[in-house]
């Protein structure tokens, strides 16, 4: 059976060296983000960075400006703290509830596998492997930790100083700069590949038939 990359060759479609290698290029670093897209999706001439970090930079800069231009009163910060605390604890409770449900599902399957009698000695390893996978998943995915949230004074001091926002801004600027450089490298890789394939040819079907006759 042909792969998705060789299917056209298998069907007898006209495929140039350039067509084939650009298709295969999807499995390499420059185009790896395209590996799950349809084979018919063309590789772009230029790769552009995702705008996630850029949008975060704009959002944070706007929040910092608002923080500096319109500082909140202590009463407003106290209200902000209460809202943040309630949101955090509700999220924590929901997460713990989902962990409890997951734990029951894992434990139920562990009981079922433990009670299963392997039909032959060759199936014993299967049972042991299945139990190991379940127990490891149980330990990893249902680990519970206590709820933690800063005291009001600490939280207000951190938020009002803007230190977290500035740290986050620096992070997103760094990530965006790296993504820009990565896109430049990916674009150059594809350009170099295309340039190298401009004048490369392969034999035609007619030439193949002639070779078969010789």
mmCIF file of C-alpha atoms in Angstrom:
data_model
loop_
_atom_site.group_PDB
_atom_site.id
_atom_site.type_symbol
_atom_site.label_atom_id
_atom_site.label_comp_id
_atom_site.label_asym_id
_atom_site.label_seq_id
_atom_site.Cartn_x
_atom_site.Cartn_y
_atom_site.Cartn_z
ATOM 1 C CA UNK A 1 0.000 0.000 0.000
ATOM 2 C CA UNK A 2 1.288 3.490 -0.828
ATOM 3 C CA UNK A 3 1.677 6.121 1.849
ATOM 4 C CA UNK A 4 0.039 9.517 1.617
ATOM 5 C CA UNK A 5 3.314 10.779 0.216
ATOM 6 C CA UNK A 6 3.662 8.192 -2.546
ATOM 7 C CA UNK A 7 -0.022 7.745 -3.431
ATOM 8 C CA UNK A 8 0.132 9.885 -6.586
ATOM 9 C CA UNK A 9 3.161 7.960 -7.851
ATOM 10 C CA UNK A 10 1.284 4.712 -7.153
ATOM 11 C CA UNK A 11 -1.739 5.960 -9.122
ATOM 12 C CA UNK A 12 0.396 6.997 -12.061
ATOM 13 C CA UNK A 13 -0.213 10.733 -11.662
ATOM 14 C CA UNK A 14 2.415 13.122 -12.948
ATOM 15 C CA UNK A 15 4.680 13.925 -10.005
ATOM 16 C CA UNK A 16 7.797 16.055 -10.325
ATOM 17 C CA UNK A 17 10.761 15.822 -7.997
ATOM 18 C CA UNK A 18 9.753 19.234 -6.647
ATOM 19 C CA UNK A 19 6.176 18.074 -5.967
ATOM 20 C CA UNK A 20 7.353 14.964 -4.174
ATOM 21 C CA UNK A 21 10.055 16.538 -1.996
ATOM 22 C CA UNK A 22 7.835 19.467 -0.983
ATOM 23 C CA UNK A 23 5.224 16.928 0.078
ATOM 24 C CA UNK A 24 7.800 15.028 2.125
ATOM 25 C CA UNK A 25 9.025 18.299 3.643
ATOM 26 C CA UNK A 26 5.905 18.318 5.831
ATOM 27 C CA UNK A 27 7.597 15.847 8.143
ATOM 28 C CA UNK A 28 10.539 18.146 8.826
ATOM 29 C CA UNK A 29 11.022 20.980 11.290
ATOM 30 C CA UNK A 30 10.240 23.819 8.900
ATOM 31 C CA UNK A 31 6.806 22.416 8.036
ATOM 32 C CA UNK A 32 6.088 20.142 10.991
ATOM 33 C CA UNK A 33 3.039 22.228 11.966
ATOM 34 C CA UNK A 34 1.444 21.206 8.654
ATOM 35 C CA UNK A 35 1.736 17.458 9.166
ATOM 36 C CA UNK A 36 -1.937 17.100 10.203
ATOM 37 C CA UNK A 37 -3.284 19.301 7.400
ATOM 38 C CA UNK A 38 -4.607 17.816 4.133
ATOM 39 C CA UNK A 39 -1.888 16.847 1.670
ATOM 40 C CA UNK A 40 -3.404 19.303 -0.795
ATOM 41 C CA UNK A 41 -2.619 22.267 1.460
ATOM 42 C CA UNK A 42 0.280 24.123 -0.183
ATOM 43 C CA UNK A 43 3.407 25.014 1.755
ATOM 44 C CA UNK A 44 3.515 28.824 2.040
ATOM 45 C CA UNK A 45 6.311 30.926 0.593
ATOM 46 C CA UNK A 46 6.717 32.640 3.945
ATOM 47 C CA UNK A 47 5.958 31.466 7.496
ATOM 48 C CA UNK A 48 4.444 34.007 9.871
ATOM 49 C CA UNK A 49 4.537 33.841 13.684
ATOM 50 C CA UNK A 50 1.353 33.048 15.550
ATOM 51 C CA UNK A 51 -0.178 36.231 16.951
ATOM 52 C CA UNK A 52 -0.858 34.801 20.428
ATOM 53 C CA UNK A 53 2.190 36.370 22.084
ATOM 54 C CA UNK A 54 1.680 39.646 20.226
ATOM 55 C CA UNK A 55 -1.903 39.881 21.473
ATOM 56 C CA UNK A 56 -0.746 39.138 25.012
ATOM 57 C CA UNK A 57 1.868 41.885 24.748
ATOM 58 C CA UNK A 58 -0.778 44.364 23.638
ATOM 59 C CA UNK A 59 -3.173 43.283 26.396
ATOM 60 C CA UNK A 60 -0.554 43.508 29.153
ATOM 61 C CA UNK A 61 0.742 46.888 27.968
ATOM 62 C CA UNK A 62 -2.822 48.172 28.041
ATOM 63 C CA UNK A 63 -3.304 46.856 31.588
ATOM 64 C CA UNK A 64 -0.027 48.425 32.735
ATOM 65 C CA UNK A 65 -1.037 51.780 31.273
ATOM 66 C CA UNK A 66 -4.409 51.558 33.004
ATOM 67 C CA UNK A 67 -2.674 50.635 36.263
ATOM 68 C CA UNK A 68 -0.403 53.679 36.043
ATOM 69 C CA UNK A 69 -2.963 56.165 34.728
ATOM 70 C CA UNK A 70 -5.862 55.140 36.957
ATOM 71 C CA UNK A 71 -4.556 53.619 40.202
ATOM 72 C CA UNK A 72 -7.157 51.778 42.277
ATOM 73 C CA UNK A 73 -8.049 52.653 45.842
ATOM 74 C CA UNK A 74 -7.491 50.191 48.708
ATOM 75 C CA UNK A 75 -11.219 49.494 48.741
ATOM 76 C CA UNK A 76 -11.175 48.652 45.046
ATOM 77 C CA UNK A 77 -8.171 46.382 45.495
ATOM 78 C CA UNK A 78 -9.897 44.629 48.396
ATOM 79 C CA UNK A 79 -12.879 43.939 46.171
ATOM 80 C CA UNK A 80 -10.584 42.696 43.391
ATOM 81 C CA UNK A 81 -8.915 40.388 45.888
ATOM 82 C CA UNK A 82 -12.216 38.910 47.011
ATOM 83 C CA UNK A 83 -13.298 38.266 43.420
ATOM 84 C CA UNK A 84 -9.956 36.651 42.574
ATOM 85 C CA UNK A 85 -10.064 34.497 45.704
ATOM 86 C CA UNK A 86 -13.592 33.246 45.004
ATOM 87 C CA UNK A 87 -12.731 32.495 41.385
ATOM 88 C CA UNK A 88 -9.609 30.574 42.420
ATOM 89 C CA UNK A 89 -11.316 28.499 45.108
ATOM 90 C CA UNK A 90 -14.260 27.637 42.842
ATOM 91 C CA UNK A 91 -11.818 26.500 40.162
ATOM 92 C CA UNK A 92 -9.934 24.446 42.753
ATOM 93 C CA UNK A 93 -13.131 22.756 43.975
ATOM 94 C CA UNK A 94 -14.184 21.883 40.428
ATOM 95 C CA UNK A 95 -10.739 20.440 39.682
ATOM 96 C CA UNK A 96 -10.803 18.335 42.852
ATOM 97 C CA UNK A 97 -14.313 17.106 42.025
ATOM 98 C CA UNK A 98 -13.188 15.985 38.565
ATOM 99 C CA UNK A 99 -10.148 14.257 40.094
ATOM 100 C CA UNK A 100 -12.428 12.382 42.500
ATOM 101 C CA UNK A 101 -14.596 11.178 39.615
ATOM 102 C CA UNK A 102 -11.523 10.115 37.648
ATOM 103 C CA UNK A 103 -10.138 8.283 40.662
ATOM 104 C CA UNK A 104 -13.328 6.227 40.940
ATOM 105 C CA UNK A 105 -13.138 5.288 37.254
ATOM 106 C CA UNK A 106 -9.518 4.179 37.579
ATOM 107 C CA UNK A 107 -10.218 2.222 40.769
ATOM 108 C CA UNK A 108 -13.214 0.526 39.194
ATOM 109 C CA UNK A 109 -11.100 -0.620 36.237
ATOM 110 C CA UNK A 110 -8.290 -1.768 38.552
ATOM 111 C CA UNK A 111 -10.768 -3.989 40.416
ATOM 112 C CA UNK A 112 -12.088 -5.384 37.130
ATOM 113 C CA UNK A 113 -8.597 -6.169 35.777
ATOM 114 C CA UNK A 114 -7.476 -7.603 39.143
ATOM 115 C CA UNK A 115 -10.448 -9.986 39.144
ATOM 116 C CA UNK A 116 -9.827 -11.066 35.549
ATOM 117 C CA UNK A 117 -8.239 -14.485 35.190
ATOM 118 C CA UNK A 118 -5.800 -14.683 32.259
ATOM 119 C CA UNK A 119 -6.837 -17.583 29.978
ATOM 120 C CA UNK A 120 -3.235 -18.822 29.639
ATOM 121 C CA UNK A 121 0.138 -18.143 31.217
ATOM 122 C CA UNK A 122 1.018 -16.173 28.067
ATOM 123 C CA UNK A 123 -1.632 -13.610 29.060
ATOM 124 C CA UNK A 124 -0.266 -12.967 32.553
ATOM 125 C CA UNK A 125 2.086 -10.241 31.347
ATOM 126 C CA UNK A 126 -0.871 -8.509 29.708
ATOM 127 C CA UNK A 127 -2.703 -8.374 33.030
ATOM 128 C CA UNK A 128 0.370 -7.077 34.847
ATOM 129 C CA UNK A 129 0.976 -4.434 32.195
ATOM 130 C CA UNK A 130 -2.661 -3.296 32.260
ATOM 131 C CA UNK A 131 -2.593 -2.930 36.048
ATOM 132 C CA UNK A 132 0.686 -1.022 35.975
ATOM 133 C CA UNK A 133 -0.691 1.448 33.447
ATOM 134 C CA UNK A 134 -3.823 2.005 35.506
ATOM 135 C CA UNK A 135 -1.984 2.445 38.795
ATOM 136 C CA UNK A 136 0.544 4.861 37.316
ATOM 137 C CA UNK A 137 -2.241 6.881 35.732
ATOM 138 C CA UNK A 138 -4.143 6.874 39.020
ATOM 139 C CA UNK A 139 -1.152 8.198 40.940
ATOM 140 C CA UNK A 140 -0.267 10.831 38.343
ATOM 141 C CA UNK A 141 -3.705 12.141 37.379
ATOM 142 C CA UNK A 142 -5.506 12.146 40.706
ATOM 143 C CA UNK A 143 -2.818 13.616 42.950
ATOM 144 C CA UNK A 144 -4.444 16.168 45.232
ATOM 145 C CA UNK A 145 -2.738 19.233 46.673
ATOM 146 C CA UNK A 146 -4.070 21.723 49.229
ATOM 147 C CA UNK A 147 -5.622 24.993 48.108
ATOM 148 C CA UNK A 148 -3.199 27.905 48.273
ATOM 149 C CA UNK A 149 -3.842 31.593 47.706
ATOM 150 C CA UNK A 150 -1.857 34.642 48.837
ATOM 151 C CA UNK A 151 -2.940 36.682 51.839
ATOM 152 C CA UNK A 152 -4.816 39.856 50.994
ATOM 153 C CA UNK A 153 -1.959 42.274 51.790
ATOM 154 C CA UNK A 154 0.562 40.253 49.777
ATOM 155 C CA UNK A 155 -1.790 39.869 46.812
ATOM 156 C CA UNK A 156 -2.688 43.576 46.720
ATOM 157 C CA UNK A 157 0.970 44.619 46.996
ATOM 158 C CA UNK A 158 1.942 42.353 44.089
ATOM 159 C CA UNK A 159 -0.966 43.361 41.888
ATOM 160 C CA UNK A 160 -0.740 47.098 42.550
ATOM 161 C CA UNK A 161 3.010 47.192 41.867
ATOM 162 C CA UNK A 162 2.487 45.648 38.414
ATOM 163 C CA UNK A 163 5.426 43.267 38.948
ATOM 164 C CA UNK A 164 3.524 40.228 37.678
ATOM 165 C CA UNK A 165 2.385 42.107 34.601
ATOM 166 C CA UNK A 166 5.922 43.245 33.830
ATOM 167 C CA UNK A 167 7.264 39.700 34.264
ATOM 168 C CA UNK A 168 4.543 38.389 31.968
ATOM 169 C CA UNK A 169 5.251 41.143 29.434
ATOM 170 C CA UNK A 170 8.953 40.251 29.363
ATOM 171 C CA UNK A 171 8.097 36.568 28.885
ATOM 172 C CA UNK A 172 5.766 37.169 25.935
ATOM 173 C CA UNK A 173 8.205 39.591 24.288
ATOM 174 C CA UNK A 174 10.968 37.009 24.529
ATOM 175 C CA UNK A 175 8.760 34.228 23.169
ATOM 176 C CA UNK A 176 7.488 36.384 20.312
ATOM 177 C CA UNK A 177 11.029 37.402 19.332
ATOM 178 C CA UNK A 178 12.084 33.725 19.279
ATOM 179 C CA UNK A 179 9.049 32.818 17.192
ATOM 180 C CA UNK A 180 9.894 35.525 14.659
ATOM 181 C CA UNK A 181 13.435 34.154 14.335
ATOM 182 C CA UNK A 182 12.114 30.607 14.024
ATOM 183 C CA UNK A 183 9.771 31.669 11.213
ATOM 184 C CA UNK A 184 12.658 33.362 9.408
ATOM 185 C CA UNK A 185 14.630 30.128 9.610
ATOM 186 C CA UNK A 186 11.686 28.029 8.398
ATOM 187 C CA UNK A 187 11.054 30.419 5.503
ATOM 188 C CA UNK A 188 14.712 30.275 4.472
ATOM 189 C CA UNK A 189 14.736 26.453 4.679
ATOM 190 C CA UNK A 190 11.788 26.216 2.300
ATOM 191 C CA UNK A 191 13.265 28.840 -0.035
ATOM 192 C CA UNK A 192 16.551 26.945 -0.208
ATOM 193 C CA UNK A 193 14.669 23.720 -0.910
ATOM 194 C CA UNK A 194 12.569 25.270 -3.674
ATOM 195 C CA UNK A 195 15.609 26.927 -5.262
ATOM 196 C CA UNK A 196 17.458 23.609 -5.325
ATOM 197 C CA UNK A 197 14.556 21.938 -7.141
ATOM 198 C CA UNK A 198 13.894 24.495 -9.873
ATOM 199 C CA UNK A 199 15.855 22.730 -12.625
ATOM 200 C CA UNK A 200 15.736 19.127 -11.415
ATOM 201 C CA UNK A 201 13.830 16.728 -13.629
ATOM 202 C CA UNK A 202 12.842 13.071 -13.526
ATOM 203 C CA UNK A 203 12.173 10.765 -16.419
ATOM 204 C CA UNK A 204 8.698 10.793 -17.966
ATOM 205 C CA UNK A 205 6.282 7.864 -18.158
ATOM 206 C CA UNK A 206 7.092 7.592 -21.847
ATOM 207 C CA UNK A 207 10.786 7.312 -21.057
ATOM 208 C CA UNK A 208 9.974 4.657 -18.454
ATOM 209 C CA UNK A 209 8.079 2.658 -21.100
ATOM 210 C CA UNK A 210 11.016 2.938 -23.477
ATOM 211 C CA UNK A 211 13.417 1.767 -20.807
ATOM 212 C CA UNK A 212 11.186 -1.223 -20.115
ATOM 213 C CA UNK A 213 11.282 -2.152 -23.813
ATOM 214 C CA UNK A 214 15.092 -2.000 -24.000
#
